[in-house]
């Protein structure tokens, strides 16, 4: 392949390097200044490209893609507000520690700060949320080794292939005309020589990765040996590959695993041992149970649990050892509950603990958790028998209907909370995602599409009406997706979550400014994007709609119309049913 | 495989909108052994008792007579017969099939009851020995009539206690004499604990309620029951007094009490 000019040469240098770092997908938003990057990425034999017009959606797509299995995608856009539109997703990636390579095209130095068209100050545009480096427009003095050094340094700060650290990397690339791949003479031989030198040098210097920090495992062993009854908490972002070692330890210690809906343990896979529990949000705050459920020690992995009640419970039982295992040094402990932190990869720490610890023979504590779990499950089943489709039954139903090894993406407001409360543990190996880094309402549909692409599975998205409207243009991505995405819209005509907050008491401002009802149906929207549309009124009808889409392996939209004002009461009601059931059982004796 | 699944004979009792329970009999039994048990439960439950292949009116489809296929068959059966997760009750060989199936399809079943049963044989040597014995019995079955085979069968140590109850023994033998020895000769080998992959190491995968029942006179299964109980989470172990291997028959009253109490505390 002949490289036409120095702009494309630099673009190739960057793209090749990213491909070496494992990038396989570039998401391109159309523009002009970025033409060299588009040329280089579209010509590369080992990458695929995807076009998404709206940069905000493109970046969220990349976030969803990274969220599924931690793989990084590259984003390419032109200069100006295009680059600014990446910002929300970059913040989400930063907070969720997801890898992201952002390639923004920029105007050359001489056009900066003089009112040139489509030119803004893109230097360090994303502040602390991305590791940023600006590359001057290449000219006769261009040095390939220098460029690669800069590139490599930027990447090293936030990314290594083992994915122990991750975050967005911003590469701001300035280009002069010509932007199109017109042939223009440059010293290609010299630059190729520099490039080869640099890579050879790098290969020589690549040192063996340092061993993980071992401090703490022995202490943890002693602490855990002092506790017969304990819990393992698998928070958000505990990935499948860590699951086996966590499961094994749970089994050995007979400690239940509290499985956050975003932990990949709630839908655990059949091969993974251990004792996952999932409906704790429904019973953990029942008064006379706290003492019975109180562990003597806790091992925690992953992010902050979604369940507010679980976090309250952890606050309440302070005074026991709570050991957090994480390889990075971000603090995820708003309530200061962790008494010890082990700096190791979760699976490595689990394996070491497993080899050091003796099996626990005691099972009363474990049985108690599993029995509560069972009672709640039965309670939910009975409740669902009324065939009433609402924000409680839908989650139980989805967990029954979703095929094994599919993916589930949840919108960050009510859907993730409700799913966390009402989805029981199954052994289906479903991969679950949600933008919980900053819990934004934006980019949910595009993130779900990226998630589907990243894990290469059919995906079910559950989203509220407001979040859906916010990202409506991304429905286009669904109709083009190779992995069918089913969008389940819970249309309760406004922001349902606010009914759970004190603001709900203030009638005069609540409805207009917080609930913000939009009074729309999505039927014609579905038509506009060519999505088959269903509006089921009962669980049975929902089941057949979902089944119909699934059996044809199709994308589509299922809109569930719900009365927002009833919802809060329904949540209270189901909790009361569960409370009664537990009170009547031997467990409360 | 479809053949095997389609042609299973079964009896039902109770209203189909109630919680379903599926009953699996033991070797040489059939759906009828659960008659008294079901009569006590069909007010609150939808009871279904099945004739396992080679027993009662279900043909032994020899080609498919394997644990994996039985598990697939049962899974398919409950999916077509019931709209909700069922409870699986199995006696002896039926219990082994029940446990195997539940572990293969943990999301399909809600709770398990194993009467005088086991997860198979852990030790490979022991498994071989057992298979040899079952192969010998199989040959014997093919060459003699059912009645003399049964008389011989009930001389096994596990049935020693039956010698104190000659009437009962005679009743059991009479009941089973009508079976087809050719079919059973296949079943005894193909579904032998010597053929079955041991499930001991997979027990931890079952975290839903499980009731283990053994008769106090049945030392072997009391021991296995205790060992299973220790290896399982969320399990309940009941050793029933005045009963040996066939608990539901020998001490029906206490059997029903523990079964009902289990079902009530977890299921109702």
mmCIF file of C-alpha atoms in Angstrom, chain A residues 251 254 270-276 361 363 366-367 370-371 374-375 377-378 381-382 385 396 400 425-428 581 585-586, chain B residues 17 19 84-85 87 103-107 110-111 201 204-209 229-236 265-268:
data_model
loop_
_atom_site.group_PDB
_atom_site.id
_atom_site.type_symbol
_atom_site.label_atom_id
_atom_site.label_comp_id
_atom_site.label_asym_id
_atom_site.label_seq_id
_atom_site.Cartn_x
_atom_site.Cartn_y
_atom_site.Cartn_z
ATOM 1 C CA UNK A 251 -18.070 -22.551 48.046
ATOM 2 C CA UNK A 254 -19.816 -21.401 52.503
ATOM 3 C CA UNK A 270 -23.730 -22.997 35.246
ATOM 4 C CA UNK A 271 -20.037 -23.792 35.458
ATOM 5 C CA UNK A 272 -19.471 -21.345 38.266
ATOM 6 C CA UNK A 273 -19.758 -22.767 41.754
ATOM 7 C CA UNK A 274 -20.616 -20.855 44.883
ATOM 8 C CA UNK A 275 -23.737 -19.510 46.528
ATOM 9 C CA UNK A 276 -25.084 -16.429 44.772
ATOM 10 C CA UNK A 361 -18.193 -26.862 57.692
ATOM 11 C CA UNK A 363 -23.901 -24.071 57.058
ATOM 12 C CA UNK A 366 -25.612 -19.848 54.476
ATOM 13 C CA UNK A 367 -28.876 -21.794 54.648
ATOM 14 C CA UNK A 370 -30.654 -19.116 50.767
ATOM 15 C CA UNK A 371 -34.006 -19.656 52.447
ATOM 16 C CA UNK A 374 -36.200 -18.596 48.143
ATOM 17 C CA UNK A 375 -39.093 -17.041 50.018
ATOM 18 C CA UNK A 377 -38.559 -15.644 44.845
ATOM 19 C CA UNK A 378 -41.782 -17.423 45.654
ATOM 20 C CA UNK A 381 -43.834 -15.495 41.548
ATOM 21 C CA UNK A 382 -47.147 -15.330 43.369
ATOM 22 C CA UNK A 385 -49.536 -14.645 38.827
ATOM 23 C CA UNK A 396 -38.989 -11.258 36.938
ATOM 24 C CA UNK A 400 -37.342 -15.935 32.904
ATOM 25 C CA UNK A 425 -30.357 -15.430 40.516
ATOM 26 C CA UNK A 426 -30.331 -17.745 37.509
ATOM 27 C CA UNK A 427 -27.546 -19.742 35.934
ATOM 28 C CA UNK A 428 -28.016 -18.283 32.467
ATOM 29 C CA UNK A 581 -44.076 -14.074 54.061
ATOM 30 C CA UNK A 585 -41.914 -18.368 58.159
ATOM 31 C CA UNK A 586 -39.639 -20.126 60.595
ATOM 32 C CA UNK B 17 -53.116 -24.147 38.217
ATOM 33 C CA UNK B 19 -47.850 -25.710 42.134
ATOM 34 C CA UNK B 84 -44.297 -22.851 36.176
ATOM 35 C CA UNK B 85 -41.234 -24.310 37.795
ATOM 36 C CA UNK B 87 -40.855 -29.522 42.373
ATOM 37 C CA UNK B 103 -28.245 -30.123 38.185
ATOM 38 C CA UNK B 104 -28.370 -30.061 34.423
ATOM 39 C CA UNK B 105 -31.328 -27.647 34.390
ATOM 40 C CA UNK B 106 -31.109 -25.723 37.659
ATOM 41 C CA UNK B 107 -33.451 -22.955 36.494
ATOM 42 C CA UNK B 110 -37.882 -25.155 42.152
ATOM 43 C CA UNK B 111 -37.063 -27.662 44.831
ATOM 44 C CA UNK B 201 -18.707 -32.769 43.171
ATOM 45 C CA UNK B 204 -22.844 -27.232 45.405
ATOM 46 C CA UNK B 205 -24.559 -26.067 42.207
ATOM 47 C CA UNK B 206 -27.956 -26.717 43.701
ATOM 48 C CA UNK B 207 -28.797 -23.868 46.067
ATOM 49 C CA UNK B 208 -32.569 -24.121 46.077
ATOM 50 C CA UNK B 209 -34.367 -26.095 48.795
ATOM 51 C CA UNK B 229 -26.612 -32.827 53.590
ATOM 52 C CA UNK B 230 -23.136 -31.678 54.591
ATOM 53 C CA UNK B 231 -22.187 -30.989 50.993
ATOM 54 C CA UNK B 232 -25.368 -29.152 50.044
ATOM 55 C CA UNK B 233 -26.511 -25.662 50.865
ATOM 56 C CA UNK B 234 -30.141 -25.034 51.802
ATOM 57 C CA UNK B 235 -30.803 -28.700 52.505
ATOM 58 C CA UNK B 236 -32.911 -30.478 55.093
ATOM 59 C CA UNK B 265 -42.147 -24.042 54.808
ATOM 60 C CA UNK B 266 -40.601 -23.454 51.409
ATOM 61 C CA UNK B 267 -43.267 -23.633 48.850
ATOM 62 C CA UNK B 268 -46.644 -22.538 50.086
#
